[in-house]
Amino acid sequence: MINLKSKLPLVGDTIFSEMSTLAQQLNAINLGQGFPDYQPDTELLNAVCQAIQQGPNQYAPMIGVPALRQAIRDKTIAHQGHAYDPDADITVTSGATEALTSSILALVQAGDEVILIDPSYDLYAPVVTLAGGLTVRVAMNPPTADTPRFSLDWDAIAHAVTPKTRLLMLNFPHNPSGLTLREEDLDALEHIAAHHDFLILSDEAYEHIVFDGNPHVSPVSRPALASRCILVSSFAKTFHATGWKIGYCCAPSSISQEVRKVHQFTVYSVSTPMQTGIASYLKQTQAIHGLSAFYQRKRDRLVQGLKASRLQPLHSEGTFFLLVDTRALGQGPEKDLAIRLTREAGVATIPVSAFYADPAAPAANHQLLRLCFAKQDATLDDAIEKLANL
Ligand code: PMP
Ligand code: GLN
C-alpha cells in the first residue's frame, strides 16, 4: 500500500465541475459554471486557423510571443492606464489560472499571510496553502434589506494587515458578486499600502465587462499601487473562449522575474498559434468595446425575466454573473437549494457559499445563488421560464 499524504486533503472537485456534471446528468440548463454557449467571433477563429496553418507551430518563447505581449501592453495602457515593458514585465500564461498560481507560488513564502476577501474565487486559498502561506479571510459586508449588495469593508481589511502580510488578493469586477471598484476604494487601498509593504495580486479576468457606463477601475491605474501590483487577466471572458486557456500577468520586472521562474517549470510556454492568432485579432478588432453593452443586455434580460419568479435579483455592476436572493423559496444551505433547483426546475446555478472558507457555515450562507448570463437569449428565456414556474 502506497503511503500517500495529500497536500490538499480538504480539496475535492470544484463546485463548478460539480454543478456542470449534475446539469449534464439531469439535462438541466447550465447557468452554473461561467462559460458562454456561443462561439467566439469568426474573425478570431479565422486568425487562429490561419496561424495554425501558416505556423510557427513550435515552442513559443517562454514569456510569450512578442506580438501578443506588445498587444497586451497597448491594451493595458488604454484600459488600465499603465505602461508595462513587454519584454521585462509581461508574461503570457495558460489562462488566468496559471498566472494566479505561478504568482502565488513564486511570491508567497512559508508562514506568509495572504489576505482573501470573501466571497473569494476558489483557486486562491488552496494555492496559498500549497505555497506554505496562511490565508487571512476578511468578509465583505453581505447584502441586507437596506443595502441589497455586497460591499467592501476597508477598515476590516486594514485591520487584517500585519507585518507578515505578503499578499492582498483583489478580484474586480468581482466573481461572484459583480461588484466593481470605485476611485474611493483605491484611495482606501493607497492609504493602507502607504504604511505596509505587501504585494497586491489583482485578478481582472472580467476587466472588459463593466455596466451602466462605468469605467473599469484597476489598482494599477495608481502608480503607488502599480509598483507593488501583479495584474492578471485572460482572454477567456473577453473573447468568449474559456477553453483556450490563454491569459497573462503584468508586473514590475523584479516581480515578473520571480513569477517566470515558476511559469518556466510548470508550463514553459503557451500554445504558439493561439497567441499569434489572438495578437493579430487584437490589432484589428473593436470587439472589446462592445462587450460591456453585449453583456448588459443579457443582464437586463435576465433581471427583467426573473420578475415573474420568486427569485430576487441583486444588482450586478460587472462580470457575467447575477446573484439572486432565494429567501422566498425558504431557508437552508445554499448548496442544497442549488441541487434542488437543478433537479426540480432544471436549472443549474452556483451557491455563493462555495466562495467561503467553510461553505457549510451559517456565515457563508446568505440565501444567494449565482446565475451566469453568458448564454444565448433563447437559453436565458428557457431558464427564466423554468425558474418562473418554481
Ligand atoms: N479568476 C476568476 C475570478 C475567474 O472567474 C476565472 C475563471 N472564470 C479565472 C480567474 C480563471 O480564468 P482562466 O479561465 O483564464 O484560467
Ligand atoms: N471561473 C469560472 C466560474 O466562476 C469557472 C472556471 C472553472 O470551472 N474552473 O464559473
Coordinates of C-alpha atoms and ligand atoms in Angstrom, one line a residue:
M1 CA 0.0 0.0 0.0
I2 CA 1.5 3.4 -1.0
N3 CA 1.5 5.9 1.8
L4 CA 0.1 9.0 0.1
K5 CA -0.1 12.1 2.2
S6 CA -2.3 14.7 0.5
K7 CA -1.0 18.3 0.3
L8 CA -4.6 19.4 -0.1
P9 CA -6.7 16.9 1.9
L10 CA -9.8 19.1 2.0
V11 CA -9.9 19.8 -1.7
G12 CA -12.3 17.9 -3.9
D13 CA -13.8 18.7 -7.3
T14 CA -14.7 22.4 -7.7
I15 CA -18.3 23.5 -7.3
F16 CA -18.1 24.5 -11.0
S17 CA -17.3 20.9 -12.1
E18 CA -19.8 19.5 -9.6
M19 CA -22.7 21.6 -10.8
S20 CA -21.8 21.2 -14.5
T21 CA -21.7 17.4 -14.1
L22 CA -25.1 17.5 -12.3
A23 CA -26.5 19.7 -15.0
Q24 CA -25.3 17.2 -17.7
Q25 CA -26.7 14.2 -15.8
L26 CA -30.1 15.8 -15.4
N27 CA -30.1 17.6 -18.8
A28 CA -30.6 20.9 -17.0
I29 CA -29.8 24.3 -18.3
N30 CA -26.4 25.2 -17.0
L31 CA -26.3 28.7 -15.6
G32 CA -23.7 27.5 -13.1
Q33 CA -20.1 27.3 -14.3
G34 CA -19.2 30.5 -16.1
F35 CA -18.8 29.9 -19.8
P36 CA -20.7 31.1 -22.9
D37 CA -22.9 28.8 -25.0
Y38 CA -21.9 30.7 -28.2
Q39 CA -18.8 30.8 -30.4
P40 CA -16.0 33.4 -30.4
D41 CA -16.0 36.0 -33.3
T42 CA -15.5 34.3 -36.7
E43 CA -12.6 36.7 -37.4
L44 CA -10.8 35.5 -34.3
L45 CA -11.4 31.9 -35.3
N46 CA -10.1 32.7 -38.8
A47 CA -7.0 34.4 -37.3
V48 CA -6.2 31.4 -35.1
C49 CA -6.8 28.9 -38.0
Q50 CA -4.5 30.9 -40.2
A51 CA -1.9 31.0 -37.5
I52 CA -2.1 27.2 -37.2
Q53 CA -1.8 26.7 -41.0
Q54 CA 1.0 29.2 -41.6
G55 CA 2.9 28.4 -38.4
P56 CA 5.0 28.6 -36.4
N57 CA 3.7 25.7 -34.5
Q58 CA 6.7 25.0 -32.4
Y59 CA 7.5 26.3 -28.9
A60 CA 6.8 29.9 -28.3
P61 CA 9.3 32.0 -26.3
M62 CA 8.9 31.2 -22.6
I63 CA 7.5 34.6 -21.8
G64 CA 5.1 34.7 -24.8
V65 CA 5.0 35.6 -28.5
P66 CA 6.4 39.2 -28.9
A67 CA 3.4 40.4 -30.9
L68 CA 1.0 39.3 -28.2
R69 CA 3.0 40.9 -25.4
Q70 CA 3.1 44.1 -27.4
A71 CA -0.7 43.9 -27.9
I72 CA -1.2 43.3 -24.1
R73 CA 1.0 46.4 -23.4
D74 CA -1.2 48.6 -25.7
K75 CA -4.4 47.2 -24.3
T76 CA -3.3 47.8 -20.7
I77 CA -2.2 51.4 -21.5
A78 CA -5.7 52.0 -23.0
H79 CA -7.7 50.2 -20.4
Q80 CA -5.8 50.4 -17.1
G81 CA -3.7 53.4 -17.8
H82 CA -0.4 51.8 -17.0
A83 CA 2.5 51.1 -19.4
Y84 CA 4.3 47.8 -18.9
D85 CA 7.5 46.8 -20.7
P86 CA 6.5 43.9 -22.9
D87 CA 9.9 42.2 -22.5
A88 CA 10.5 42.7 -18.8
D89 CA 7.1 42.9 -17.3
I90 CA 4.6 40.9 -19.4
T91 CA 4.3 37.1 -19.3
V92 CA 1.7 35.1 -21.3
T93 CA 0.3 32.2 -19.3
S94 CA -2.1 29.3 -19.5
G95 CA -5.2 31.2 -18.6
A96 CA -5.6 33.5 -15.6
T97 CA -5.5 30.3 -13.6
E98 CA -1.8 29.7 -14.3
A99 CA -1.0 33.4 -13.9
L100 CA -2.5 33.4 -10.4
T101 CA -1.0 30.1 -9.4
S102 CA 2.5 30.9 -10.7
S103 CA 2.3 34.3 -9.0
I104 CA 1.3 32.9 -5.6
L105 CA 3.8 30.1 -5.7
A106 CA 6.6 32.5 -6.7
L107 CA 5.8 35.2 -4.2
V108 CA 4.4 33.6 -1.0
Q109 CA 6.9 32.0 1.4
A110 CA 6.1 29.5 4.2
G111 CA 4.4 31.4 7.0
D112 CA 3.5 34.5 4.9
E113 CA 0.0 35.7 5.4
V114 CA -2.3 36.3 2.3
I115 CA -5.5 38.3 2.7
L116 CA -8.5 37.0 0.8
I117 CA -11.7 39.0 0.6
D118 CA -14.7 36.6 0.9
P119 CA -16.6 35.6 -1.1
S120 CA -13.4 34.7 -3.0
Y121 CA -12.7 32.7 -6.1
D122 CA -12.0 29.0 -5.3
L123 CA -8.4 28.9 -6.6
Y124 CA -6.8 31.4 -4.2
A125 CA -6.9 29.6 -0.9
P126 CA -5.6 26.1 -2.0
V127 CA -2.7 27.6 -3.9
V128 CA -1.7 29.8 -0.9
T129 CA -1.7 26.5 1.1
L130 CA 0.5 24.8 -1.5
A131 CA 2.9 27.7 -1.2
G132 CA 3.0 27.2 2.6
G133 CA 1.2 30.5 3.2
L134 CA -1.6 31.2 5.6
T135 CA -4.9 32.6 4.5
V136 CA -6.4 35.5 6.4
R137 CA -10.1 35.9 5.4
V138 CA -11.9 39.2 5.5
A139 CA -15.6 39.1 4.7
M140 CA -17.3 41.6 2.5
N141 CA -20.4 43.1 4.1
P142 CA -23.2 40.8 2.9
P143 CA -26.4 42.3 1.3
T144 CA -29.1 43.5 3.7
A145 CA -32.7 44.6 3.2
D146 CA -31.4 48.3 3.3
T147 CA -28.3 47.7 1.2
P148 CA -29.1 44.8 -1.2
R149 CA -25.5 44.4 -2.4
F150 CA -22.1 43.2 -1.1
S151 CA -19.7 45.9 -0.1
L152 CA -16.1 46.2 0.8
D153 CA -15.1 46.8 4.4
W154 CA -11.8 48.6 4.1
D155 CA -11.5 49.0 7.9
A156 CA -11.6 45.3 8.3
I157 CA -9.0 44.8 5.5
A158 CA -6.7 47.4 7.2
H159 CA -7.1 45.5 10.5
A160 CA -6.2 42.2 8.8
V161 CA -2.8 43.6 7.7
T162 CA 0.2 42.6 9.8
P163 CA 3.9 42.6 9.4
K164 CA 3.6 39.1 8.0
T165 CA 1.1 40.1 5.2
R166 CA 2.8 39.2 1.9
L167 CA -0.1 39.5 -0.5
L168 CA -3.6 41.0 -0.8
M169 CA -5.8 39.3 -3.3
L170 CA -8.2 41.5 -5.2
N171 CA -10.7 40.5 -7.9
F172 CA -12.7 43.2 -9.6
P173 CA -15.1 43.1 -11.4
H174 CA -15.8 40.5 -8.7
N175 CA -16.8 36.9 -9.1
P176 CA -19.4 36.1 -7.8
S177 CA -21.0 39.4 -6.7
G178 CA -20.5 41.5 -9.8
L179 CA -19.1 44.3 -7.6
T180 CA -16.7 46.7 -9.3
L181 CA -14.1 49.1 -7.7
R182 CA -14.5 52.8 -7.3
E183 CA -11.9 55.5 -7.0
E184 CA -12.7 55.8 -3.3
D185 CA -11.7 52.1 -2.9
L186 CA -8.3 52.9 -4.5
D187 CA -8.0 55.9 -2.1
A188 CA -8.6 53.5 0.9
L189 CA -6.2 50.9 -0.6
E190 CA -3.4 53.5 -1.2
H191 CA -3.8 54.7 2.4
I192 CA -3.3 51.2 3.8
A193 CA -0.5 50.4 1.4
A194 CA 1.4 53.5 2.4
H195 CA 2.0 52.0 5.8
H196 CA 2.8 48.4 4.8
D197 CA 4.9 46.7 2.1
F198 CA 2.6 43.8 1.0
L199 CA 2.1 43.0 -2.7
I200 CA -1.3 43.1 -4.5
L201 CA -2.5 40.3 -6.8
S202 CA -5.2 41.9 -8.9
D203 CA -7.3 39.3 -10.8
E204 CA -9.0 41.3 -13.5
A205 CA -10.4 38.4 -15.6
Y206 CA -13.6 40.3 -16.1
E207 CA -11.9 43.7 -16.9
H208 CA -13.9 44.3 -20.1
I209 CA -17.4 43.6 -18.6
V210 CA -18.5 46.6 -16.6
F211 CA -22.0 48.0 -16.9
D212 CA -24.0 51.2 -16.8
G213 CA -21.3 53.3 -18.5
N214 CA -18.9 53.0 -15.6
P215 CA -15.2 52.6 -16.2
H216 CA -13.1 49.6 -15.1
V217 CA -11.2 50.7 -12.1
S218 CA -7.8 48.9 -11.6
P219 CA -5.3 49.4 -8.8
V220 CA -2.5 49.6 -11.5
S221 CA -4.0 52.9 -12.6
R222 CA -2.3 54.4 -9.5
P223 CA 1.5 54.5 -9.7
A224 CA 2.0 53.9 -6.0
L225 CA -0.1 50.7 -6.3
A226 CA 1.2 49.6 -9.7
S227 CA 4.7 49.3 -8.2
R228 CA 3.5 46.5 -5.9
C229 CA 0.8 45.0 -8.1
I230 CA 0.6 41.9 -10.2
L231 CA -2.1 42.4 -12.8
V232 CA -3.7 39.1 -14.0
S233 CA -6.2 38.7 -16.9
S234 CA -7.3 36.3 -19.6
F235 CA -8.8 36.2 -23.0
A236 CA -11.4 33.6 -21.8
K237 CA -14.2 36.0 -21.0
T238 CA -13.2 38.8 -23.3
F239 CA -13.3 36.6 -26.4
H240 CA -15.9 34.0 -25.4
A241 CA -13.2 31.4 -25.4
T242 CA -12.9 29.8 -22.0
G243 CA -11.5 26.6 -23.5
W244 CA -8.4 28.3 -25.0
K245 CA -6.7 29.0 -21.7
I246 CA -4.6 32.0 -22.8
G247 CA -4.0 34.6 -20.1
Y248 CA -1.3 36.8 -18.8
C249 CA 0.3 38.6 -15.9
C250 CA 1.9 42.0 -15.9
A251 CA 4.2 43.2 -13.0
P252 CA 7.3 45.3 -12.4
S253 CA 10.3 43.4 -13.8
S254 CA 11.7 42.3 -10.4
I255 CA 8.4 40.6 -9.6
S256 CA 7.9 39.2 -13.1
Q257 CA 11.3 37.6 -13.0
E258 CA 10.2 35.5 -10.0
V259 CA 6.8 34.6 -11.5
R260 CA 8.6 33.5 -14.7
K261 CA 10.7 31.1 -12.7
V262 CA 7.6 29.2 -11.7
H263 CA 5.9 29.6 -15.2
Q264 CA 9.0 28.2 -16.8
F265 CA 8.9 24.9 -14.9
T266 CA 5.2 24.4 -14.8
V267 CA 4.1 25.3 -18.3
Y268 CA 7.3 26.6 -20.0
S269 CA 5.3 28.3 -22.9
V270 CA 1.8 28.6 -24.1
S271 CA 0.2 27.5 -27.5
T272 CA 2.1 29.4 -30.2
P273 CA -0.7 29.7 -32.9
M274 CA -3.3 30.7 -30.3
Q275 CA -1.0 33.5 -29.2
T276 CA -0.3 34.6 -32.8
G277 CA -3.9 34.5 -33.8
I278 CA -5.1 36.5 -30.7
A279 CA -2.3 39.0 -31.3
S280 CA -3.4 39.7 -34.9
Y281 CA -7.1 39.8 -34.0
L282 CA -6.3 42.3 -31.2
K283 CA -4.7 44.6 -33.7
Q284 CA -7.8 44.8 -35.9
T285 CA -10.7 44.3 -33.6
Q286 CA -13.1 46.8 -32.0
A287 CA -15.0 43.8 -30.4
I288 CA -13.8 44.6 -26.9
H289 CA -15.5 48.0 -26.9
G290 CA -18.9 46.4 -27.4
L291 CA -18.5 43.7 -24.8
S292 CA -20.0 45.5 -21.8
A293 CA -23.1 46.6 -23.8
F294 CA -23.5 43.0 -25.1
Y295 CA -23.5 41.6 -21.6
Q296 CA -25.5 44.5 -20.1
R297 CA -28.4 43.5 -22.5
K298 CA -28.1 39.9 -21.2
R299 CA -28.1 41.0 -17.6
D300 CA -31.1 43.2 -18.2
R301 CA -33.0 40.4 -20.0
L302 CA -32.4 38.0 -17.1
V303 CA -33.3 40.6 -14.4
Q304 CA -36.5 41.5 -16.3
G305 CA -37.4 37.9 -16.8
L306 CA -36.9 36.9 -13.2
K307 CA -39.5 39.5 -12.1
A308 CA -42.0 36.7 -12.9
S309 CA -40.2 34.4 -10.4
R310 CA -39.7 34.2 -6.7
L311 CA -36.0 34.9 -7.1
Q312 CA -35.0 38.4 -6.2
P313 CA -32.0 39.7 -8.4
L314 CA -29.3 41.8 -6.7
H315 CA -27.6 44.5 -8.8
S316 CA -24.7 43.3 -10.9
E317 CA -22.1 46.0 -11.8
G318 CA -19.9 43.8 -14.0
T319 CA -18.9 40.2 -14.9
F320 CA -21.4 37.9 -16.5
F321 CA -22.9 36.8 -13.2
L322 CA -26.1 37.8 -11.4
L323 CA -26.8 37.0 -7.7
V324 CA -30.4 36.1 -6.7
D325 CA -31.9 36.2 -3.3
T326 CA -33.7 32.9 -2.7
R327 CA -35.4 33.6 0.6
A328 CA -38.9 33.4 -0.9
L329 CA -38.2 29.7 -1.5
G330 CA -37.3 29.0 2.1
Q331 CA -34.2 28.9 4.3
G332 CA -31.4 26.4 4.2
P333 CA -27.9 25.7 2.9
E334 CA -27.4 27.4 -0.5
K335 CA -25.9 24.2 -1.9
D336 CA -28.9 22.1 -1.1
L337 CA -31.1 24.7 -2.9
A338 CA -28.8 24.7 -5.9
I339 CA -29.0 21.0 -6.2
R340 CA -32.8 21.1 -5.7
L341 CA -33.2 23.7 -8.4
T342 CA -31.2 21.6 -10.8
R343 CA -33.4 18.6 -10.1
E344 CA -36.8 20.3 -9.8
A345 CA -36.6 23.3 -12.1
G346 CA -34.0 22.0 -14.5
V347 CA -31.6 25.0 -14.0
A348 CA -28.1 24.7 -12.5
T349 CA -26.7 27.6 -10.5
I350 CA -23.7 28.1 -8.1
P351 CA -24.2 28.5 -4.4
V352 CA -22.3 31.6 -3.2
S353 CA -21.4 29.8 0.0
A354 CA -18.8 27.9 -2.2
F355 CA -16.7 31.1 -2.2
Y356 CA -16.2 31.0 1.6
A357 CA -13.6 29.0 3.7
D358 CA -16.4 26.8 5.1
P359 CA -19.3 26.6 2.7
A360 CA -21.4 24.9 5.4
A361 CA -21.0 27.7 8.0
P362 CA -24.1 29.8 8.6
A363 CA -21.9 32.9 8.0
A364 CA -21.3 31.7 4.4
N365 CA -25.0 31.2 3.6
H366 CA -26.9 34.3 2.8
Q367 CA -29.5 32.5 0.7
L368 CA -27.8 33.6 -2.5
L369 CA -27.3 31.8 -5.8
R370 CA -25.1 32.9 -8.7
L371 CA -26.5 32.7 -12.2
C372 CA -24.3 33.0 -15.3
F373 CA -25.9 35.0 -18.1
A374 CA -23.2 34.4 -20.8
K375 CA -25.9 32.4 -22.7
Q376 CA -27.8 32.8 -25.9
D377 CA -31.0 34.8 -25.4
A378 CA -33.1 31.6 -26.1
T379 CA -31.2 29.7 -23.3
L380 CA -31.8 32.6 -20.9
D381 CA -35.5 32.7 -21.9
D382 CA -35.8 28.9 -21.3
A383 CA -34.2 29.2 -17.9
I384 CA -36.4 32.2 -17.0
E385 CA -39.5 30.2 -17.8
K386 CA -38.4 27.2 -15.7
L387 CA -37.4 29.5 -12.8
A388 CA -40.7 31.3 -13.0
N389 CA -42.6 28.0 -12.6
L390 CA -41.0 27.3 -9.3
Ligands
PMP1 N1 -10.3 34.4 -11.9 C1 -11.6 34.4 -11.8 C2 -12.2 35.4 -10.9 C3 -12.4 33.6 -12.7 O1 -13.7 33.7 -12.6 C4 -11.7 32.7 -13.5 C5 -12.5 31.8 -14.4 N2 -13.6 32.1 -14.9 C6 -10.4 32.7 -13.6 C7 -9.7 33.5 -12.7 C8 -9.6 31.7 -14.4 O2 -9.5 32.2 -15.7 P1 -9.0 31.3 -16.9 O3 -10.1 30.5 -17.4 O4 -8.4 32.3 -17.9 O5 -7.9 30.4 -16.4
GLN2 N1 -14.4 30.9 -13.3 C1 -15.5 30.0 -13.7 C2 -16.7 30.4 -12.8 O1 -16.6 31.1 -11.9 C3 -15.2 28.6 -13.6 C4 -13.9 28.1 -14.1 C5 -13.6 26.7 -13.6 O2 -14.5 25.9 -13.8 N2 -12.5 26.5 -13.1 O3 -17.7 29.9 -13.1

